[in-house]
Coordinates of N, CA and C and ligand atoms in Angstrom, one line a residue:
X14 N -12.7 46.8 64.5 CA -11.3 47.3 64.6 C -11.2 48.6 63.9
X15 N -11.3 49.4 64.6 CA -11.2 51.0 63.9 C -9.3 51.2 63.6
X16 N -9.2 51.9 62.8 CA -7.8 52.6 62.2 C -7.5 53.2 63.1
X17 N -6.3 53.3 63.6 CA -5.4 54.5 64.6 C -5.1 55.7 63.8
X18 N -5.7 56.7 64.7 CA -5.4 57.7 64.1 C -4.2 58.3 63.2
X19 N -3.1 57.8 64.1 CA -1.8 58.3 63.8 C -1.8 57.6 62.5
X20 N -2.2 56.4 61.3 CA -2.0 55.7 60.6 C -3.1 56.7 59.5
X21 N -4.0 57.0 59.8 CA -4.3 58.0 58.7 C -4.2 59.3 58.8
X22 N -3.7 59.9 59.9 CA -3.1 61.0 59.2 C -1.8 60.6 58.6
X23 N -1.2 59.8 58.4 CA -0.2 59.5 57.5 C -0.4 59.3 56.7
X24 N -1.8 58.8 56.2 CA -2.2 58.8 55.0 C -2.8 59.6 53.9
X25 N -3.3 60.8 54.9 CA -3.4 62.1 55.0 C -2.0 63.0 54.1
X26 N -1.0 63.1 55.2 CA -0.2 63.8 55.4 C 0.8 63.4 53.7
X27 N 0.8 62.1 53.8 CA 1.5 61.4 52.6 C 1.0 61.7 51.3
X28 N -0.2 61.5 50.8 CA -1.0 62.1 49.9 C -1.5 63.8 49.9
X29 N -0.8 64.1 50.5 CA -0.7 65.7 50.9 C -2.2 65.9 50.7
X30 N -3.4 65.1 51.2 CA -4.5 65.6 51.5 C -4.5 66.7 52.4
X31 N -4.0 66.7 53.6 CA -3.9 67.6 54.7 C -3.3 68.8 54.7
X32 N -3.3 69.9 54.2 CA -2.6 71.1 53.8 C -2.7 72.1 54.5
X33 N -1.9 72.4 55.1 CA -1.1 73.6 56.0 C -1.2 75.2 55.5
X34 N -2.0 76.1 55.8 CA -1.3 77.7 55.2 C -2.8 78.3 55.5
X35 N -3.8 78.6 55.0 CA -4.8 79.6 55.2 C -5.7 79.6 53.7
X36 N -6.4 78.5 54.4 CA -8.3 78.3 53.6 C -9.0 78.9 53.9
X37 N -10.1 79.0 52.8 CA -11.8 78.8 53.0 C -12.3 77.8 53.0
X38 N -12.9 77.4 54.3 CA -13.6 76.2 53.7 C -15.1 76.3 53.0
X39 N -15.8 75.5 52.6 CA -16.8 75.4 51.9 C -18.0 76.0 52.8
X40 N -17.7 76.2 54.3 CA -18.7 77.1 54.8 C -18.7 78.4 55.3
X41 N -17.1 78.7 54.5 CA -17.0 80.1 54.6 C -16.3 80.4 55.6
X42 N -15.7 79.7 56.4 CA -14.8 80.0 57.6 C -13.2 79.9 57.4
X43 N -12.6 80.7 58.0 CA -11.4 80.6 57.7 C -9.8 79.6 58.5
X44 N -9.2 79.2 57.9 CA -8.6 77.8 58.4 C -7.2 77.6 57.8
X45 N -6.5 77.5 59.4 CA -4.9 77.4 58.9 C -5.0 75.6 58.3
X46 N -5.6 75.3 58.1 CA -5.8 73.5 57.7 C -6.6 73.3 56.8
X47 N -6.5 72.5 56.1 CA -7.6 71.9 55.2 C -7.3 70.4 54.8
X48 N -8.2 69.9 54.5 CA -8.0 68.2 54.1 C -8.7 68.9 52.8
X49 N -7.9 68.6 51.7 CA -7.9 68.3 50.5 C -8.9 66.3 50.3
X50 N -9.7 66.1 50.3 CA -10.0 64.5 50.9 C -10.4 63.9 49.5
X51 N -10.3 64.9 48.0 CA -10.0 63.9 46.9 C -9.1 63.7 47.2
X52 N -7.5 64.2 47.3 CA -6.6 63.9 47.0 C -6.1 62.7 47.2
X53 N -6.6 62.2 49.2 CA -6.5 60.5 49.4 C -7.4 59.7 48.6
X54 N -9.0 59.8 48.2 CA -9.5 59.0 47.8 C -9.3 58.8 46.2
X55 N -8.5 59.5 45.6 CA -8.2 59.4 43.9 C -7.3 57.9 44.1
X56 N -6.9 57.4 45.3 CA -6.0 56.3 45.2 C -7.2 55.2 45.5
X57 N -7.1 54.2 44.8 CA -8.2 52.8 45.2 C -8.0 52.2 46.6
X58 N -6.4 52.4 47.0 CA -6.2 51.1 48.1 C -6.6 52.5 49.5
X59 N -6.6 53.5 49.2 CA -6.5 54.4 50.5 C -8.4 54.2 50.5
X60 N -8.9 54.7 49.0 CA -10.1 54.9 49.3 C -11.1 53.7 49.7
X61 N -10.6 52.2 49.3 CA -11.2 51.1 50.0 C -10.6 51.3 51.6
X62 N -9.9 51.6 51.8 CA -9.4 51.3 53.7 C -10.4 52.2 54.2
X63 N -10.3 53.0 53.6 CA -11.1 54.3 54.4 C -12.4 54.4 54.5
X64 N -13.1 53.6 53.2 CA -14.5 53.9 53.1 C -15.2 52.5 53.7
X65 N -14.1 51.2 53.5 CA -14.3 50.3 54.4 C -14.8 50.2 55.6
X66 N -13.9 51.4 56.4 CA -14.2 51.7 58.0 C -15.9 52.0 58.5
X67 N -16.1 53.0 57.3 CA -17.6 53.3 57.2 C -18.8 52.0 57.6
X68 N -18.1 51.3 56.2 CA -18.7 50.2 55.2 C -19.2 48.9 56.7
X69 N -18.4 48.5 57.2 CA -17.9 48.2 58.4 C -19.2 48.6 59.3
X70 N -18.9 49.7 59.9 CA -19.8 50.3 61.0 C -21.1 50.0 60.7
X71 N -21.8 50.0 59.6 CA -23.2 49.8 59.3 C -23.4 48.9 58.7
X72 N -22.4 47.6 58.8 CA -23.1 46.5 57.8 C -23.6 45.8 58.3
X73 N -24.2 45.8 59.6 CA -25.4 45.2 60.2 C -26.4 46.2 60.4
X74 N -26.8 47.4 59.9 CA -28.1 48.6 59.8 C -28.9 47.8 58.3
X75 N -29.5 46.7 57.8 CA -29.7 46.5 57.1 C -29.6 47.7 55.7
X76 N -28.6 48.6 55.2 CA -28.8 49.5 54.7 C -29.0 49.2 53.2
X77 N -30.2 50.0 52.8 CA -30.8 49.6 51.0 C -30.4 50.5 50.1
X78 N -30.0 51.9 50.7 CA -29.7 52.8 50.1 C -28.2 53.6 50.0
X79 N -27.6 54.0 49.6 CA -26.9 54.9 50.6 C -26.8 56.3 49.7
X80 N -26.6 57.5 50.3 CA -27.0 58.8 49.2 C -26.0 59.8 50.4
X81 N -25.6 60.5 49.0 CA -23.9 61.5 49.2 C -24.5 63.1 48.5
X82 N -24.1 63.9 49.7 CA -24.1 65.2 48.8 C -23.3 65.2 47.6
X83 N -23.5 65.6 46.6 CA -22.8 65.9 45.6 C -21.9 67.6 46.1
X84 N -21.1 67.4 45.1 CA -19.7 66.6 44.3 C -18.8 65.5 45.5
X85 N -18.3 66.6 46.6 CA -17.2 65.6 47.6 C -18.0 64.3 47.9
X86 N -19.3 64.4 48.1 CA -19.4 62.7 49.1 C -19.8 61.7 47.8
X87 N -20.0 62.1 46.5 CA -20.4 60.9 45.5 C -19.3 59.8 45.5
X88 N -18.0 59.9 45.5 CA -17.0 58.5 45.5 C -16.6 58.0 46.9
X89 N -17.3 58.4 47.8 CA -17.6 57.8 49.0 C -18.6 57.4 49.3
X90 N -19.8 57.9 48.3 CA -20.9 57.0 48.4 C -20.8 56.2 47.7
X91 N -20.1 56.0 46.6 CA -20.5 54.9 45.5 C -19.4 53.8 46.3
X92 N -18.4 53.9 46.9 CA -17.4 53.0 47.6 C -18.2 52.1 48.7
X93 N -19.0 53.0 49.2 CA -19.9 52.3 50.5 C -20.7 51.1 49.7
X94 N -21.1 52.1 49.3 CA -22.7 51.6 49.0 C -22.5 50.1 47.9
X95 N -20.8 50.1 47.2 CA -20.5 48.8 46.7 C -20.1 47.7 47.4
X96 N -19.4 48.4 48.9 CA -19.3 47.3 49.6 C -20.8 46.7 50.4
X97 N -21.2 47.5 50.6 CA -22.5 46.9 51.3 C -23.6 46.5 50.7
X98 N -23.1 46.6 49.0 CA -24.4 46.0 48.1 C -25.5 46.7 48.0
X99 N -25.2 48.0 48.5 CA -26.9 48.9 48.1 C -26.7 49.6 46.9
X100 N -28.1 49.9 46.9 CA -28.0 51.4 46.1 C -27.5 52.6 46.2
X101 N -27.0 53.1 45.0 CA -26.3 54.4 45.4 C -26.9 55.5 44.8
X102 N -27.1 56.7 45.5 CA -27.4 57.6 44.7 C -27.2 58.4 45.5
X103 N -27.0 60.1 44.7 CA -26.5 61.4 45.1 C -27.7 62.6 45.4
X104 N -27.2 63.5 46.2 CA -28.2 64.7 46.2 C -27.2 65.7 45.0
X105 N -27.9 67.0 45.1 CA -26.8 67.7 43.9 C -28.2 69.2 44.3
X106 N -27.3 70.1 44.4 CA -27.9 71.5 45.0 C -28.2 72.7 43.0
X107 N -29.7 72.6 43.5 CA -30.0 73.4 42.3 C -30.8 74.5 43.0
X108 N -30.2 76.0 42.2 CA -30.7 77.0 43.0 C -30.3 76.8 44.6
X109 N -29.3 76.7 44.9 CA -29.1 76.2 46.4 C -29.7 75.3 47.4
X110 N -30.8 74.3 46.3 CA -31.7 73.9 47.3 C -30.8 72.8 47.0
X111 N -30.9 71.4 48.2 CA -30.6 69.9 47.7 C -31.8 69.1 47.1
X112 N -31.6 68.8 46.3 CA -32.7 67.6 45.4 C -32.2 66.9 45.1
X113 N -32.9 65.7 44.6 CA -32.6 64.6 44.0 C -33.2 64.9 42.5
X114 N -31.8 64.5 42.0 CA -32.3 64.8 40.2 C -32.4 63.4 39.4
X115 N -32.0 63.6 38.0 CA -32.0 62.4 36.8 C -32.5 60.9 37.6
X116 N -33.6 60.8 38.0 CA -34.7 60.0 38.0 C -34.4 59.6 39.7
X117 N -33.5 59.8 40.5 CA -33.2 58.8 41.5 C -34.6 59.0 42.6
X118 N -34.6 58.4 43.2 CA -35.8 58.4 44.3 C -35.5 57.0 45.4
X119 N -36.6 58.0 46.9 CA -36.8 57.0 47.9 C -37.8 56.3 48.3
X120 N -37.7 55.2 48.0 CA -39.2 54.9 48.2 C -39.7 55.0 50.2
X121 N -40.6 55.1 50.6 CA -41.2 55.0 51.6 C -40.6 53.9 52.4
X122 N -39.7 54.0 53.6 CA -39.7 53.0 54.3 C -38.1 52.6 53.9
X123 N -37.8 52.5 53.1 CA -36.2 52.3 52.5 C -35.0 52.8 53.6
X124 N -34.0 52.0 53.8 CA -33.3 52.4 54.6 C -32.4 52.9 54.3
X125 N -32.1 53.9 55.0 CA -31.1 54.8 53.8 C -29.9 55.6 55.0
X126 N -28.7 54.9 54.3 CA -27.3 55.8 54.9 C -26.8 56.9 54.1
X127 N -26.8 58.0 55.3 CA -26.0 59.0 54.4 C -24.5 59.1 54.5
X128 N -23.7 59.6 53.4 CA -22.3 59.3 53.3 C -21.7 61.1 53.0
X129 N -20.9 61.5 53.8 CA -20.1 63.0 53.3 C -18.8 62.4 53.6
X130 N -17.6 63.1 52.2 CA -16.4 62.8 52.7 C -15.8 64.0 53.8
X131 N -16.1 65.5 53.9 CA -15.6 65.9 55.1 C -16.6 66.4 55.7
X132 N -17.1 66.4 56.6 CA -18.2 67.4 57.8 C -17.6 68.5 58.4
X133 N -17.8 69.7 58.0 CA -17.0 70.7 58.6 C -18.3 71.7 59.6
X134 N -19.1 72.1 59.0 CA -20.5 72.4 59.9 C -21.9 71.5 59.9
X135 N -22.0 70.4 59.0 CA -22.6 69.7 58.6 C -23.9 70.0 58.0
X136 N -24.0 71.4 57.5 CA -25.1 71.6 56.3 C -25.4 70.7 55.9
X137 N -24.4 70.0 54.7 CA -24.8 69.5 53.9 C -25.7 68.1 53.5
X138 N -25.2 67.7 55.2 CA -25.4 66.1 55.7 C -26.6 66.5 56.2
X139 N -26.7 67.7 57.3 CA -28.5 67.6 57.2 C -29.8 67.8 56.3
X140 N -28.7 68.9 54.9 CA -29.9 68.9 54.7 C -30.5 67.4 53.2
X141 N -29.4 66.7 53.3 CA -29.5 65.2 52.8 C -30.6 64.5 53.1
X142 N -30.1 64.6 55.2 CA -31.3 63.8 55.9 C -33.0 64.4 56.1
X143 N -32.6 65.5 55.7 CA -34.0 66.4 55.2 C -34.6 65.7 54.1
X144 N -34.0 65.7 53.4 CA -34.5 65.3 51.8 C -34.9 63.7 51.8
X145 N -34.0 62.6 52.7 CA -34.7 61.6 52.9 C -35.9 61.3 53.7
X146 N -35.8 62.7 54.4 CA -37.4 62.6 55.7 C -38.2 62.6 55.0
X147 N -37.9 63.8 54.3 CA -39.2 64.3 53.2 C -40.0 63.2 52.3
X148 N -39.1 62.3 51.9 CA -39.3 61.0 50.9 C -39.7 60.0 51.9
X149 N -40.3 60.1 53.3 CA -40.4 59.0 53.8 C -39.2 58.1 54.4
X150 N -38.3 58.1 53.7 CA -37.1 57.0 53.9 C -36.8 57.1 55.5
X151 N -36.1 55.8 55.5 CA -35.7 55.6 57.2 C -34.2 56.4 57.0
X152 N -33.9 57.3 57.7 CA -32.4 57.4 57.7 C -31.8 56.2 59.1
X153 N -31.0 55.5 58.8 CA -29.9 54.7 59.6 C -28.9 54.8 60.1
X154 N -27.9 56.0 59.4 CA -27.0 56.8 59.9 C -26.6 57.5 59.4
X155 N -25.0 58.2 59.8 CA -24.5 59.3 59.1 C -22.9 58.9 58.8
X156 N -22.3 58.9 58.0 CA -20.6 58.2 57.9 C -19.7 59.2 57.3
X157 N -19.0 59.3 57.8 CA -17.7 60.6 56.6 C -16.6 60.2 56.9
X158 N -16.0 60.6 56.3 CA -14.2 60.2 56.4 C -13.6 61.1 57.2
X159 N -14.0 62.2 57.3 CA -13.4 63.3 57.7 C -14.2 63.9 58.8
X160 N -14.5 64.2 60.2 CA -15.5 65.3 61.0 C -14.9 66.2 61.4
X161 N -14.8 67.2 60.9 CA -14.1 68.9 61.5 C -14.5 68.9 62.6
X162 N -15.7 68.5 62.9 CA -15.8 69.4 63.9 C -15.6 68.4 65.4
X163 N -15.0 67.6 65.2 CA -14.8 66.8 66.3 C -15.5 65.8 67.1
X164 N -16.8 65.9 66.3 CA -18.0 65.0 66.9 C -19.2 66.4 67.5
X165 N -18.5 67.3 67.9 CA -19.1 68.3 68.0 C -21.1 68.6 66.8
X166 N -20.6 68.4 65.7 CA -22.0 68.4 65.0 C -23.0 67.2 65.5
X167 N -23.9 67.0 65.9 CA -24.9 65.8 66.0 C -25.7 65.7 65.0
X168 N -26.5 64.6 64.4 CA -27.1 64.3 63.3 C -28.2 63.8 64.2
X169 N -28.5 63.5 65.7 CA -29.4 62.5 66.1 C -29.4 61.7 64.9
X170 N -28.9 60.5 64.8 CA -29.0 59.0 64.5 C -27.2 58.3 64.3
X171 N -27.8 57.1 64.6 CA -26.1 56.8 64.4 C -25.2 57.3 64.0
X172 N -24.2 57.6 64.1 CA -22.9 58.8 63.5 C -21.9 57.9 63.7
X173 N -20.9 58.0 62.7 CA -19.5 57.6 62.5 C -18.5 58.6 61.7
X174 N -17.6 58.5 61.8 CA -16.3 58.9 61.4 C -15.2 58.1 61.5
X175 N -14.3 58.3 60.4 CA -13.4 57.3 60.2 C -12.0 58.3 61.0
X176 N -12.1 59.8 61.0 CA -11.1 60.5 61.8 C -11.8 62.2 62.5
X177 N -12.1 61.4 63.4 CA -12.5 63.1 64.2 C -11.2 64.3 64.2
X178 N -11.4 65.3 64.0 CA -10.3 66.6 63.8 C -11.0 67.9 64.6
X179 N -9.9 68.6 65.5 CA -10.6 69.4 66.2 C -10.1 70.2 64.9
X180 N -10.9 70.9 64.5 CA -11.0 72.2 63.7 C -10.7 73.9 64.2
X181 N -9.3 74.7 63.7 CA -9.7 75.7 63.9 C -10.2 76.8 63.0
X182 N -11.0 77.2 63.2 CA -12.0 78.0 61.8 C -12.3 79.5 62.6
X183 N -12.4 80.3 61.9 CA -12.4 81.8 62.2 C -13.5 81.9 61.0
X184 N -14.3 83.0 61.7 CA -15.2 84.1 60.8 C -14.4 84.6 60.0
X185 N -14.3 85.4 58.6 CA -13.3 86.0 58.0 C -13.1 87.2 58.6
X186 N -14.4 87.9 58.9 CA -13.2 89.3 59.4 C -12.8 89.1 61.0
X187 N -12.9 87.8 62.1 CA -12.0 87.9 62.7 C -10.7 87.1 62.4
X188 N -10.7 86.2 61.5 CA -9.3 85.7 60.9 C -8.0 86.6 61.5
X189 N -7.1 86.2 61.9 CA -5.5 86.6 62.8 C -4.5 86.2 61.4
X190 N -5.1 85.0 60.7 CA -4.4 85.2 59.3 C -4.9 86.0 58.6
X191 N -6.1 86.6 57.9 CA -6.2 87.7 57.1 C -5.5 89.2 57.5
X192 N -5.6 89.1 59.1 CA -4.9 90.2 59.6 C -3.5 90.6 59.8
X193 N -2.9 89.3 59.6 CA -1.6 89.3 59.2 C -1.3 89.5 58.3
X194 N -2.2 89.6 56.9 CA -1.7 89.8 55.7 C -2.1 88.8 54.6
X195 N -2.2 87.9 55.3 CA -2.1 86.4 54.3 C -3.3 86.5 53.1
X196 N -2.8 85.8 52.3 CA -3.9 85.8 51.3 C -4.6 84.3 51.6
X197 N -6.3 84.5 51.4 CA -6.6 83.5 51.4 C -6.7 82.6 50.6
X198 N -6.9 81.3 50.4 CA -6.8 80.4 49.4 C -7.8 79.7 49.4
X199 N -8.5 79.7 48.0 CA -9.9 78.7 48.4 C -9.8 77.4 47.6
X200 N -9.5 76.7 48.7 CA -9.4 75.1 47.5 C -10.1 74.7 46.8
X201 N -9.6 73.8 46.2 CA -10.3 73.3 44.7 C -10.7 74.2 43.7
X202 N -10.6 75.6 43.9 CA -10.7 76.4 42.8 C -9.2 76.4 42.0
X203 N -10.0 76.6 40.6 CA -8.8 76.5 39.6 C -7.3 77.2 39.6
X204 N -6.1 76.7 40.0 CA -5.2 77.0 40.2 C -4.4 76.8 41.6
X205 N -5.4 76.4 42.4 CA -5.0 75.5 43.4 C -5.3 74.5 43.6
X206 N -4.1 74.0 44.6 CA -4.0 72.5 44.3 C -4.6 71.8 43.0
Ligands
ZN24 ZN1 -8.4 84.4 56.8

């Protein structure tokens, strides 16, 4: 039983995760929208519904692991990965590369879900499933709360989302909002939101 859309963007909307005006997002593209997506999951009962949905979809992939880009996907991985009884652990980008740091590892053969809270080009989620190829690990699927891009990105392997979102995103210098004037806003930097 998947959530109706209309019921989490209210949840969205309500938690003023979903923010209206002129972003960057984290891949550099520019966007009258943004999902703010701490802002829903700092709540326990939004972030169990939501990560449940996930939780859900793969709880028959026998999953052993589950691993989150660091910073946004670590409290959506540790939410999964408590409902489904695995192990949790994070990637975290040093020198731009993704690694796995302070001791965590995959063993050979391990089955391993990856978790991001928003997919907007899906860098970050591939290069996760990079890092588990590399280690041997089986990847099982891919889960996020959020897909910008509509389903549009592929991961080849199972894929879920808890709310597909057509995304509009502009290169910066063709932005219609920069050229209107607007100042851009880059979330989560200090002093916004
Ligand atoms: Zn712009």
């Amino acid at each position: 039983m998947k959530l109706p859309k209309e019921q989490i963007l209210e949840i969205f909307r309500d938690t003023k995760a979903l923010l209206e005006g002129h972003f960057q997002l984290t891949s550099g593209l520019h966007s009258p929208q943004y999902f703010q997506c701490a802002r829903v999951l700092q709540f326990p009962k939004h972030l169990h519904l939501l990560c449940g949905e996930i939780a859900r979809h793969f709880e028959y992939n026998e999953v052993e692991v589950v691993i989150s880009p660091a910073i946004g996907g670590v409290v959506v991985g540790t939410e999964v990965g408590r409902m489904l009884g695995a192990r949790t652990i994070f990637a975290e980008r040093k020198d731009g590369k993704m690694e796995l740091r302070r001791g965590f590892e995959i063993a050979p053969g391990e089955r391993v879900l990856v978790v991001e809270d928003v997919v907007t080009t899906g860098g970050s989620t591939k290069e996760v499933i990079e890092l588990v190829s590399n280690s041997k690990g089986t990847v099982v699927g891919t889960g996020c709360i959020v897909d910008r891009s509509n389903g549009k990105v592929q991961f080849n392997t199972k894929q879920f989302a808890v709310l597909l979102m057509e995304t509009v995103a502009y290169q910066p210098d063709e932005c219609p909002l920069c050229k209107s004037g607007s100042k851009v806003i880059k979330p989560g930097s200090r002093g916004n939101y």
